[in-house]
Amino acid sequence: MPKMLRVIIIGFAVAALGIMLSVIGYVNGGQNSLVWRDGHFVLPQEKAINQKFDTIKTIDATAVELDVHVVASDKNEYRMKGTVGDATQLNLTDKDGALHIRYTGTQKDKYRVGFNKRVEHVLTVYVPKKAVMKYVHIRNYSGSSSLHDVETKNLTLNNTYGLVTLNGVKSPETTMNLADSQFSAKQATLGKAFVSASDTDMQLKDVVMNDGVVQLNSGNLTVQNAQLTGVNAWTLREGNLDVTNMPVPGLQIQANNGDIKIQGNRFVGSYSRDESATDRLNVVGLQEHFLLLKHVQNIHPYIYHKHF
């Protein structure tokens, strides 16, 4: 047999063996892949986390390819549980109630070899329901972030490529920067909120906000049963706004390209003569869809509007 032919046969045999072993590992729950890091291949090892803390006053988390959740629990304890995909990329510190979480994931790894199963990697921090956090700051890339029934004096969320969920949250100051994400808030008190988002659909239901600013570059905003106080300014460059069952005192809307639907009515352009009314809706449009809308409660004779 010619030497070259033997080499080819051996090569095919080795490849077939590798594929067979990969399939066997996958079927039997294999999870990790070889990754190229710092000039050589390494095999990331998953790590289960179950750690108790005396107290947690602040949370500062930076994560990549990891879901991060903060949950108020009926148990009177502070605890963190979950699983990370690479133990060497996790850094946890806890000092005087300040919890710092750093997880870099494998986004910088250039090559990955294997047929591993997709395993959910997540860290959940549990705090007592009666606890009031000083602040919760979460920065997440390619992962989901959520808070459930948590009360904090300050909330900051920066999320790219993931789901962001706030359920039953109470925060007098809220700052969010979202990109390529999905955001939903339900029965949440966001207080004085600043929200900047792009390529993100947002859903707000039973949300309380005062003197809030929402800047949505692209995406849709759906609002139901919200309570707004003070002056709230919403800017939508590309996307639709749908507001139902919500009073609109002091709400200012600027829209470039999209539909504005308020209480079932779509507005093209409207004007009210009474600019000093305390209960009004100002809509300023920069393109053909919207001109100027000032909706004044109980002054309907002075309102002119057209429907699509």
XYZ file of C-alpha atoms in Angstrom:
308
model
C 0.000 0.000 0.000
C 1.471 3.387 -0.951
C 2.648 5.484 1.969
C 0.400 8.422 1.099
C -2.664 6.199 1.021
C -1.830 4.816 4.467
C -1.527 8.346 5.821
C -4.920 9.277 4.358
C -6.571 6.156 5.806
C -5.036 6.787 9.239
C -6.200 10.410 9.078
C -9.774 9.414 8.302
C -9.688 6.809 11.082
C -8.503 9.346 13.656
C -11.136 11.842 12.528
C -13.863 9.198 12.730
C -12.716 8.232 16.223
C -12.759 11.844 17.332
C -16.272 12.377 16.014
C -17.471 9.164 17.673
C -15.981 10.165 21.045
C -17.519 13.628 20.734
C -20.947 12.144 20.030
C -20.606 9.732 22.960
C -19.615 12.604 25.249
C -22.531 14.721 24.036
C -25.088 11.936 24.530
C -23.773 11.280 28.033
C -23.975 14.878 29.127
C -20.599 16.240 28.081
C -20.537 19.988 28.643
C -17.131 21.545 28.085
C -15.187 22.402 24.959
C -11.505 22.988 24.424
C -10.798 26.682 23.979
C -7.677 28.447 22.755
C -6.496 30.889 25.409
C -3.170 32.621 25.969
C -1.348 30.554 23.366
C -2.612 27.086 24.273
C -5.752 24.970 24.554
C -7.471 24.774 27.945
C -10.499 22.842 29.139
C -12.812 25.161 31.141
C -14.269 23.530 34.219
C -17.747 24.324 35.461
C -18.126 25.340 39.069
C -21.193 25.117 41.275
C -21.648 28.018 43.690
C -23.463 27.859 47.013
C -22.145 30.492 49.376
C -23.718 32.122 52.407
C -22.990 35.659 53.587
C -23.531 37.410 56.895
C -25.049 40.383 55.097
C -25.132 42.016 51.675
C -25.569 45.775 51.522
C -24.371 46.400 47.981
C -24.021 44.299 44.828
C -21.614 45.183 42.046
C -21.612 42.580 39.277
C -19.836 42.496 35.913
C -20.555 39.415 33.832
C -20.077 38.008 30.349
C -22.074 35.011 29.125
C -23.673 34.635 32.542
C -27.210 35.266 33.781
C -27.298 37.352 36.958
C -30.399 37.483 39.157
C -31.151 39.147 42.486
C -34.142 37.711 44.318
C -35.826 38.635 47.595
C -36.482 35.394 49.453
C -38.720 34.408 52.357
C -35.645 32.962 54.049
C -33.873 35.296 56.416
C -30.449 34.782 54.882
C -28.067 36.116 52.274
C -26.896 33.485 49.834
C -25.565 33.067 46.302
C -26.192 29.951 44.235
C -25.608 28.917 40.669
C -23.162 27.513 38.136
C -20.464 29.183 36.041
C -18.933 27.727 32.904
C -15.298 28.454 33.738
C -14.177 28.551 37.353
C -10.937 30.372 36.516
C -12.872 33.360 35.158
C -14.889 33.953 38.331
C -13.769 36.409 40.977
C -15.877 36.931 44.096
C -15.088 39.312 46.930
C -17.152 40.175 49.986
C -16.092 42.814 52.477
C -18.282 44.577 55.011
C -21.424 43.655 53.090
C -20.099 44.778 49.700
C -20.400 41.899 47.244
C -18.340 42.149 44.056
C -18.845 39.651 41.240
C -16.584 39.483 38.184
C -16.995 36.858 35.493
C -15.302 37.314 32.123
C -16.559 34.145 30.444
C -14.965 32.865 27.255
C -15.801 35.693 24.838
C -12.084 36.442 24.327
C -11.206 32.860 23.479
C -10.365 32.716 19.805
C -11.064 29.068 19.051
C -13.408 26.528 20.558
C -13.303 22.799 19.801
C -16.067 20.418 20.832
C -19.700 19.481 20.491
C -20.736 20.521 23.960
C -24.304 20.890 25.140
C -25.643 24.322 25.952
C -25.726 24.522 29.739
C -27.379 27.394 31.578
C -24.791 29.353 33.518
C -26.376 31.562 36.131
C -25.696 33.204 39.470
C -28.594 34.102 41.748
C -28.144 36.280 44.821
C -30.828 35.799 47.470
C -31.586 38.485 50.059
C -34.318 38.665 52.722
C -37.532 40.376 51.649
C -37.180 42.955 54.407
C -33.676 43.928 53.300
C -33.106 47.359 51.744
C -29.970 47.374 49.604
C -27.802 50.476 49.375
C -27.294 49.860 45.654
C -27.384 47.164 43.017
C -25.161 47.656 39.953
C -25.121 45.031 37.197
C -23.173 45.150 33.917
C -23.888 42.201 31.663
C -22.843 41.231 28.139
C -24.489 38.317 26.383
C -26.423 37.365 29.484
C -29.727 38.106 31.203
C -30.229 40.265 34.287
C -33.219 40.391 36.623
C -34.406 41.594 39.999
C -37.451 40.185 41.780
C -39.144 41.890 44.756
C -35.890 43.621 45.671
C -35.758 47.032 47.367
C -32.680 49.151 46.827
C -31.840 52.832 47.186
C -30.141 52.892 43.793
C -30.343 50.591 40.785
C -28.022 50.647 37.763
C -28.284 48.160 34.901
C -26.145 47.993 31.760
C -27.095 45.087 29.530
C -26.152 44.074 25.978
C -27.582 41.001 24.246
C -29.895 39.636 26.916
C -33.201 39.747 28.752
C -33.707 42.331 31.485
C -36.582 41.808 33.917
C -37.712 43.877 36.899
C -40.605 42.434 38.896
C -41.799 44.037 42.115
C -38.673 46.178 42.360
C -38.530 49.353 44.456
C -35.846 51.931 43.733
C -36.068 55.725 44.111
C -33.234 56.113 41.567
C -32.891 53.913 38.492
C -30.427 54.104 35.607
C -30.450 51.677 32.692
C -28.446 51.430 29.485
C -29.683 48.656 27.204
C -28.653 47.456 23.749
C -29.935 44.560 21.652
C -32.016 43.396 24.592
C -35.568 42.745 25.724
C -36.774 44.692 28.748
C -39.851 44.209 30.896
C -40.884 45.757 34.198
C -43.960 44.766 36.168
C -45.275 46.226 39.431
C -42.016 48.121 39.764
C -41.310 51.488 41.340
C -38.442 53.005 39.369
C -38.546 56.453 40.938
C -36.446 59.057 39.178
C -35.432 56.934 36.210
C -33.110 57.430 33.271
C -33.371 54.774 30.565
C -31.325 54.744 27.369
C -31.890 51.872 24.948
C -31.227 50.871 21.346
C -32.491 47.892 19.365
C -34.582 47.039 22.402
C -38.297 46.400 22.909
C -39.583 47.642 26.256
C -42.695 46.683 28.187
C -43.813 48.571 31.286
C -46.827 47.366 33.279
C -48.008 48.763 36.610
C -44.841 50.847 36.837
C -44.388 53.988 38.942
C -41.992 56.650 37.685
C -41.368 60.289 38.555
C -39.336 62.820 36.552
C -38.254 59.961 34.292
C -36.353 60.132 31.017
C -36.647 57.384 28.412
C -34.506 57.535 25.267
C -35.240 54.731 22.824
C -33.189 54.852 19.635
C -34.829 51.847 17.997
C -37.483 49.547 19.353
C -41.063 49.604 20.598
C -42.339 50.872 23.943
C -45.541 49.430 25.419
C -46.925 50.957 28.621
C -49.910 49.710 30.651
C -51.328 51.024 33.925
C -48.314 53.181 34.679
C -48.294 56.031 37.187
C -46.242 59.088 36.285
C -45.548 62.096 38.480
C -43.510 65.179 37.801
C -42.283 65.825 34.265
C -41.453 62.708 32.260
C -39.788 62.937 28.842
C -39.791 60.060 26.362
C -37.888 60.151 23.082
C -38.374 57.540 20.361
C -36.318 57.757 17.186
C -37.507 54.613 15.434
C -40.308 52.613 16.950
C -43.887 52.637 18.147
C -45.362 53.801 21.419
C -48.550 52.226 22.783
C -49.951 53.642 26.042
C -53.110 52.293 27.716
C -54.828 52.910 31.057
C -52.408 55.585 32.121
C -52.935 59.223 33.102
C -50.598 61.516 31.220
C -49.845 64.538 33.383
C -46.575 66.194 32.446
C -45.655 63.555 29.856
C -43.601 64.865 26.955
C -43.040 62.646 23.930
C -40.718 63.257 21.023
C -41.002 60.810 18.136
C -39.107 60.695 14.857
C -40.449 57.698 12.992
C -43.229 55.464 14.259
C -46.763 55.392 15.603
C -47.932 57.043 18.805
C -51.028 55.405 20.240
C -52.503 56.918 23.399
C -55.543 55.279 25.011
C -56.444 53.696 21.678
C -56.052 56.911 19.632
C -53.306 57.394 17.075
C -52.174 60.992 16.782
C -50.796 62.804 13.759
C -50.684 66.339 15.087
C -52.687 68.230 17.652
C -52.550 71.504 19.475
C -54.098 72.930 22.624
C -54.190 76.634 23.366
C -53.780 76.157 27.109
C -50.050 75.494 27.501
C -50.122 76.168 31.239
C -52.441 73.268 32.110
C -50.990 70.963 34.766
C -52.463 67.841 33.189
C -51.270 67.724 29.611
C -49.560 65.607 27.002
C -46.937 67.159 24.769
C -45.911 65.285 21.650
C -43.256 66.833 19.433
C -42.598 65.071 16.153
C -39.642 65.714 13.873
C -40.949 63.921 10.820
C -44.157 63.657 8.876
C -46.083 61.487 11.330
C -46.205 63.943 14.240
C -46.258 67.695 14.635
C -47.264 68.869 18.091
C -49.755 67.450 20.554
C -50.820 69.046 23.796
C -53.590 67.073 25.435
C -55.292 68.938 28.255
C -57.751 67.053 30.413
C -61.285 68.534 30.429
C -60.411 71.077 27.698
C -61.368 68.953 24.713
C -62.900 71.850 22.688
C -59.409 73.295 22.297
C -57.890 70.054 21.045
C -57.480 69.218 17.416
C -56.295 65.778 16.424
C -56.429 63.437 13.476
C -56.440 59.660 13.439
C -54.624 57.480 10.948
